[in-house]
Tab-separated table of C-alpha atoms in Angstrom:
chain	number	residue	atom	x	y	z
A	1	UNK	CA	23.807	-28.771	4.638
A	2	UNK	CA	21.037	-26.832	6.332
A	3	UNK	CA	23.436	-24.176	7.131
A	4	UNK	CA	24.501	-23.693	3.666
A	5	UNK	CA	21.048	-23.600	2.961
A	6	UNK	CA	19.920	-21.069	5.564
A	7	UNK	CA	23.253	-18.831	4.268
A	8	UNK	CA	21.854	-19.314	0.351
A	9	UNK	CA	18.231	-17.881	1.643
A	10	UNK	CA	19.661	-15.237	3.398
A	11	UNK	CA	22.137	-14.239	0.387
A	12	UNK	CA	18.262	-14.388	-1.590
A	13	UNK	CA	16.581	-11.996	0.670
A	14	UNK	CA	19.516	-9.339	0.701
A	15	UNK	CA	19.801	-9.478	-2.751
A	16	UNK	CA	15.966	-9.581	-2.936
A	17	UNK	CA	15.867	-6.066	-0.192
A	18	UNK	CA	18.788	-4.315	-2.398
A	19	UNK	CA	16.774	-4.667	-5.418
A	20	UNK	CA	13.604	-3.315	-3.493
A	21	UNK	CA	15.719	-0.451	-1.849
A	22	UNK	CA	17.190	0.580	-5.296
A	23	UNK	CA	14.477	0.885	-7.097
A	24	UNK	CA	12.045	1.743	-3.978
A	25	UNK	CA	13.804	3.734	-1.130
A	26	UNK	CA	13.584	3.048	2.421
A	27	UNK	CA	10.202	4.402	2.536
A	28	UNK	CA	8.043	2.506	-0.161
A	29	UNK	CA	10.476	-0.681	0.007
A	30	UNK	CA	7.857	-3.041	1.782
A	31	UNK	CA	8.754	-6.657	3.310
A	32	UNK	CA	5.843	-8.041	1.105
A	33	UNK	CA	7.485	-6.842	-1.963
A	34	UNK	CA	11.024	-8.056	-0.557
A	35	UNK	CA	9.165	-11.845	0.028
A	36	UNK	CA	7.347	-11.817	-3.847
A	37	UNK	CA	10.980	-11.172	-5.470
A	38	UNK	CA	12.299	-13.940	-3.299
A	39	UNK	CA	9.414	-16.566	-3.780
A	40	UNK	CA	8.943	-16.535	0.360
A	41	UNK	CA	5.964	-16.076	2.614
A	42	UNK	CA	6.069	-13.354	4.932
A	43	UNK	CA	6.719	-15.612	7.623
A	44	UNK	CA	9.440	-17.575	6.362
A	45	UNK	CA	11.502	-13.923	5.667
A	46	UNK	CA	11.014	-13.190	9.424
A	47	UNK	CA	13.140	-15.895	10.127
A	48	UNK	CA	15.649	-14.521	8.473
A	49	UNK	CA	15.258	-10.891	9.150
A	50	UNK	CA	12.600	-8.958	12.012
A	51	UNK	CA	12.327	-6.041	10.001
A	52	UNK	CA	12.937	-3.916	7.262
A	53	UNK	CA	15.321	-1.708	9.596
A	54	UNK	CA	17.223	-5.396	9.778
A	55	UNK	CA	17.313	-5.594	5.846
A	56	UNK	CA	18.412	-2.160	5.356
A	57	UNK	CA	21.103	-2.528	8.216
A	58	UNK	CA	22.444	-6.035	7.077
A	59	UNK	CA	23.282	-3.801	3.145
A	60	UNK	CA	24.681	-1.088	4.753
A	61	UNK	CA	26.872	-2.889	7.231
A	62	UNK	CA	28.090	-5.741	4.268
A	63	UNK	CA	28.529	-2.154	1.837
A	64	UNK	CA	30.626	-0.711	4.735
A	65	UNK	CA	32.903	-3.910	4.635
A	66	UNK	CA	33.092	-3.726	0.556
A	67	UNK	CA	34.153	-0.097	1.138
A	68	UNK	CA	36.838	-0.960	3.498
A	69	UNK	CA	38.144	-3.553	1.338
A	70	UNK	CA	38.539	-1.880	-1.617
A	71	UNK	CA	40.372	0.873	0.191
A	72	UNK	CA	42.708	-1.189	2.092
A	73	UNK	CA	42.934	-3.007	-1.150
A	74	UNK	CA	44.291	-0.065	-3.468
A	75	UNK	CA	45.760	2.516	-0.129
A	76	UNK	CA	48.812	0.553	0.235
A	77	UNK	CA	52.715	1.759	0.814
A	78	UNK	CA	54.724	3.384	-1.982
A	79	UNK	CA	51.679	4.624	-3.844
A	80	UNK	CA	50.584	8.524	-4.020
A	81	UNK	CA	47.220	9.677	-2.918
A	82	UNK	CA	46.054	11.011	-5.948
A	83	UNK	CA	46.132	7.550	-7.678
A	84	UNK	CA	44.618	5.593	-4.826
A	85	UNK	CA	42.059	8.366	-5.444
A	86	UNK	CA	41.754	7.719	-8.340
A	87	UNK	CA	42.041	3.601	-8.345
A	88	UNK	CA	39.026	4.040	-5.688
A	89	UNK	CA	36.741	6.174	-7.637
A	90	UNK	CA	36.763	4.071	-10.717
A	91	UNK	CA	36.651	0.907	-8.482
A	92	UNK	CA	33.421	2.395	-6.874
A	93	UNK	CA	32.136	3.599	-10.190
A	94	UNK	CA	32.232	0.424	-11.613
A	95	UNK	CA	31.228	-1.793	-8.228
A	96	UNK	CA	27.916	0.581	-8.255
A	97	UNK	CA	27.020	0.013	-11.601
A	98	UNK	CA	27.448	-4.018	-10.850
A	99	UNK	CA	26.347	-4.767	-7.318
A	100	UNK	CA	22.701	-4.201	-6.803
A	101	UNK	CA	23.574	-4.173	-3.041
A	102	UNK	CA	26.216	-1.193	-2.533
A	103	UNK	CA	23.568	1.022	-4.894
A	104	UNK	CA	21.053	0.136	-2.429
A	105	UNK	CA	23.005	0.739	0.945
A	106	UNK	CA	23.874	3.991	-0.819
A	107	UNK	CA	20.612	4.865	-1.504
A	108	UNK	CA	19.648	3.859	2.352
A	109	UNK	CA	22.236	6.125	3.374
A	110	UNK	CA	20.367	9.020	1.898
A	111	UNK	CA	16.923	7.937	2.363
A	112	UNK	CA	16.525	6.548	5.745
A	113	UNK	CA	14.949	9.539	7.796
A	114	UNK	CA	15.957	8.023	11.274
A	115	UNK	CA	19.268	9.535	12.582
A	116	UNK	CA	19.728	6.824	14.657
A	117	UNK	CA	20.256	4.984	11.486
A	118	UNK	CA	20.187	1.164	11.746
A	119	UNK	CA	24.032	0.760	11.015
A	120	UNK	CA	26.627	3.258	10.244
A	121	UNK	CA	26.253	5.204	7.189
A	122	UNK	CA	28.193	4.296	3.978
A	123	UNK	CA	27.663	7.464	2.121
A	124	UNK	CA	29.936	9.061	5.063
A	125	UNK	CA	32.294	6.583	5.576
A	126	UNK	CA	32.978	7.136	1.813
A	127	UNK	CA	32.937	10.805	2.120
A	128	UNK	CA	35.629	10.528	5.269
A	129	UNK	CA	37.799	8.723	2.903
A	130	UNK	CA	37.541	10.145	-0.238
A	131	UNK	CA	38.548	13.660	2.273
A	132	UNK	CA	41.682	11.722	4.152
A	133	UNK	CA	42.674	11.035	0.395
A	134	UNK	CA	42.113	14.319	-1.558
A	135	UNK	CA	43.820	16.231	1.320
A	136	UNK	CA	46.903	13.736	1.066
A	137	UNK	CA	47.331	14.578	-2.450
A	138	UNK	CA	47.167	17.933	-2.161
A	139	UNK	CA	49.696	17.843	0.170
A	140	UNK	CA	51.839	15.540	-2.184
A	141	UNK	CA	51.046	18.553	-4.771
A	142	UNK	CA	49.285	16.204	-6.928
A	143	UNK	CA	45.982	17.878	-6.397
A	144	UNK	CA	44.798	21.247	-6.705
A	145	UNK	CA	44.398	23.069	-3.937
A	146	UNK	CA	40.430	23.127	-3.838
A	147	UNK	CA	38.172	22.676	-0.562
A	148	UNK	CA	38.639	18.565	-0.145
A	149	UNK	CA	35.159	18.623	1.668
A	150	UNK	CA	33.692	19.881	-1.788
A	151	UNK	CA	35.811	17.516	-4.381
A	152	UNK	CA	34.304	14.833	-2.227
A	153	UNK	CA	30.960	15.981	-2.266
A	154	UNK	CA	31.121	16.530	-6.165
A	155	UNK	CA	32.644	13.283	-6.701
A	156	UNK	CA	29.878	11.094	-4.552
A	157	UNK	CA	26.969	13.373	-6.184
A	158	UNK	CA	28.546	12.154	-9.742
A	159	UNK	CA	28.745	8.445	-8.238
A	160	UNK	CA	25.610	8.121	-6.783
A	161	UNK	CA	23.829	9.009	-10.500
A	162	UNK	CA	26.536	7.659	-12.619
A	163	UNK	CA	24.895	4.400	-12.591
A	164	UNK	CA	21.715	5.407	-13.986
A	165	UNK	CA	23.595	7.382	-17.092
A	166	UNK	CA	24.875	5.816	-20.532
A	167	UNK	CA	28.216	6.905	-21.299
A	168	UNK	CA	29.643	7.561	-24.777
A	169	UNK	CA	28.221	8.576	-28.157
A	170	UNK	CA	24.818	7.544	-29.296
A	171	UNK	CA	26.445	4.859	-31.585
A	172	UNK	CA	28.615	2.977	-28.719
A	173	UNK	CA	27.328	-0.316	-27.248
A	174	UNK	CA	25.505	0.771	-24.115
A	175	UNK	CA	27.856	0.590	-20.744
A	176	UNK	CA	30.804	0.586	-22.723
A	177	UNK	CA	33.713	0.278	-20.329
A	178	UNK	CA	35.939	2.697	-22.488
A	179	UNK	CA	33.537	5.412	-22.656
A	180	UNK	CA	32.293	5.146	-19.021
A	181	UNK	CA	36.168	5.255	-17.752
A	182	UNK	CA	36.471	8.009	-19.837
A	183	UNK	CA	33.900	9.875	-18.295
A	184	UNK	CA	35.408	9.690	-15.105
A	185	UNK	CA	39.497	10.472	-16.621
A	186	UNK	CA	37.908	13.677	-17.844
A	187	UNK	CA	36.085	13.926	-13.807
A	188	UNK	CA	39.449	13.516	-12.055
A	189	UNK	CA	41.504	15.217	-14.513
A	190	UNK	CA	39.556	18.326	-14.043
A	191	UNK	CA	39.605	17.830	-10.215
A	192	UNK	CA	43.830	17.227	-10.012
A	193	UNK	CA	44.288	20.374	-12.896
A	194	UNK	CA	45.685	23.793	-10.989
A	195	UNK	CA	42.860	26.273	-10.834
């Protein structure tokens, strides 16, 4: 019981730090602010975290396991690169418009100053993926040959600001899913057209 507890208060406080990190960055995110969304003292989030370094490393390390999931999840046997590619980018489109947490780690990722970063870095652990994929279909000549270092690039630049961007005409209920996928069918169909 106190356990489950503890875990709900912690689950608070993260969710609590992503908002602060999302809307703050790592610099202006402050552990007072973090403790007035949750309803805690000061004191009673340093029992659940030392430090903001701790909050922003708890994201990113929980964002790097979501990552990993979701690739192992759709990069499975029997199915080309290009479609994992694309299964992944529309997967992370849609998990960054929804989870308040992998927008924040994301945001850490570019923010925190400190190269000895407080956990390993999302944004490249994407990047190193989305690479190992594009280069796969280009070799399965389902992909144009274009730098894979680049495509990545473009596509994480487009993911990290898709969130804050309605998609579709004026008229169309804000966030529509059909408009905002797409977006992102005309993104990749550009990217996997020959040059």
């Amino acid at each position: 019981m106190k356990q489950q507890r503890a875990r709900r208060t912690r689950e608070k406080v993260l969710d609590a730090a992503a908002e602060e990190f999302s809307a703050q960055g790592y610099s202006r995110a402050t552990l007072n602010a973090v403790a007035q969304r949750t309803g805690m003292t000061k004191g009673a989030l340093y029992g659940h975290f030392d430090s903001k370094r701790a909050l922003a490393g708890a994201l990113m390390s929980q964002s790097r396991q979501v990552w990993e999931e979701m690739r192992l999840t759709r990069d499975v046997p029997g199915v080309g690169a290009a479609a994992v590619l694309e299964a992944l980018v529309l997967d992370l489109a849609q998990r960054l418009k929804e989870d308040v947490r992998l927008r924040a780690a994301l945001r850490l990722a570019t923010d925190i100053p400190d190269p000895a970063a407080p956990a390993p870095d999302i944004f490249s652990d994407v990047q190193r993926g989305l690479v190992t994929l594009i280069r796969r279909a280009q070799g399965e000549g389902s992909m144009a040959p274009r730098p894979p270092e680049l495509v990545a690039q473009l596509l994480l630049a487009v993911l990290h600001g898709a969130p804050h961007v309605t998609f579709g005409p004026p008229d169309t209920t804000p966030d529509d899913p059909a408009a905002y996928t797409a977006a992102w069918r005309i993104l990749l169909d550009s990217l996997t057209a020959a040059p």
